[in-house]
Amino acid sequence: MPNSTTWNLVRVVVLTAVFSAGYLCGSVAPQRAEADLGEIGSDVMKRASESGGTIGTVAKLGGAITDMEKHLSAMQKNLDTLKTVRSALGGGAKN
């Protein structure tokens, strides 16, 4: 009887050690998931926006947000240029 108890204990210890090693290896170097859809993503978004319903509405919202982000980036670039010109002309830099 003591022999089977020992083997059961060894099994539990081995399984615990394997699980712990796997958990440690998985948590030490987490991988970041990132997708680069490019043209495929824009084609999918276009088709989804044309489909209508909830998915179409969300796809249209995503497209609108992307367009707004592009316009804001361009406006910020222009604002930085105007600030540079103002400071070069000697008119204090006001925000």
XYZ file of C-alpha atoms in Angstrom:
95
model
C 0.000 0.000 0.000
C 2.719 2.561 0.766
C 4.161 1.896 -2.711
C 0.980 3.080 -4.507
C 0.770 6.182 -2.293
C 4.335 7.053 -3.209
C 3.632 6.667 -6.931
C 0.494 8.821 -6.646
C 2.509 11.495 -4.874
C 5.210 11.343 -7.578
C 2.544 11.734 -10.287
C 1.045 14.777 -8.587
C 4.474 16.360 -8.127
C 5.444 15.711 -11.774
C 2.146 17.097 -13.115
C 2.457 20.151 -10.891
C 6.041 20.722 -12.020
C 5.109 20.408 -15.721
C 2.169 22.794 -15.336
C 4.282 25.290 -13.386
C 7.085 25.180 -15.961
C 4.612 25.746 -18.818
C 2.939 28.609 -16.998
C 6.295 30.217 -16.222
C 7.528 29.881 -19.816
C 4.261 31.288 -21.155
C 4.246 34.275 -18.845
C 7.918 35.249 -19.150
C 7.770 36.361 -22.786
C 4.208 37.333 -23.744
C 3.722 37.811 -27.474
C 1.885 40.850 -28.760
C -0.707 40.131 -31.409
C -0.865 42.663 -34.205
C -2.551 42.456 -37.580
C -1.550 44.390 -40.661
C -4.524 44.104 -42.965
C -3.672 46.903 -45.390
C -5.818 46.725 -48.514
C -7.613 43.604 -47.341
C -8.867 45.415 -44.252
C -10.160 48.392 -46.206
C -11.938 46.077 -48.659
C -13.574 44.174 -45.807
C -14.618 47.423 -44.113
C -16.110 48.691 -47.385
C -18.131 45.511 -47.872
C -19.262 45.543 -44.241
C -20.418 49.162 -44.454
C -22.466 48.333 -47.540
C -24.139 45.365 -45.822
C -26.331 47.507 -43.584
C -27.607 46.567 -40.160
C -25.553 46.823 -37.008
C -22.332 45.602 -38.619
C -22.675 48.096 -41.462
C -23.289 50.947 -39.040
C -20.264 50.040 -36.922
C -18.122 49.736 -40.063
C -19.239 53.214 -41.178
C -18.384 54.587 -37.738
C -14.930 52.997 -37.920
C -14.348 54.556 -41.341
C -15.491 57.958 -40.085
C -13.152 57.770 -37.091
C -10.234 56.844 -39.348
C -10.988 59.797 -41.642
C -11.240 62.175 -38.680
C -7.907 60.937 -37.362
C -6.245 61.649 -40.722
C -7.718 65.161 -40.845
C -6.692 65.912 -37.262
C -3.136 64.787 -37.964
C -2.979 67.087 -40.996
C -4.419 69.983 -38.986
C -1.888 69.440 -36.199
C 0.926 69.489 -38.743
C -0.384 72.768 -40.177
C -0.726 74.242 -36.682
C 2.883 73.333 -35.895
C 3.974 75.026 -39.126
C 2.034 78.189 -38.226
C 3.603 78.264 -34.757
C 7.059 77.956 -36.314
C 6.357 80.824 -38.732
C 4.911 82.978 -35.926
C 7.956 82.461 -33.737
C 10.283 83.160 -36.692
C 8.492 86.450 -37.338
C 8.886 87.439 -33.696
C 5.238 87.287 -32.635
C 5.245 85.439 -29.292
C 4.125 81.826 -29.179
C 0.562 81.904 -27.832
C -1.535 78.749 -27.552
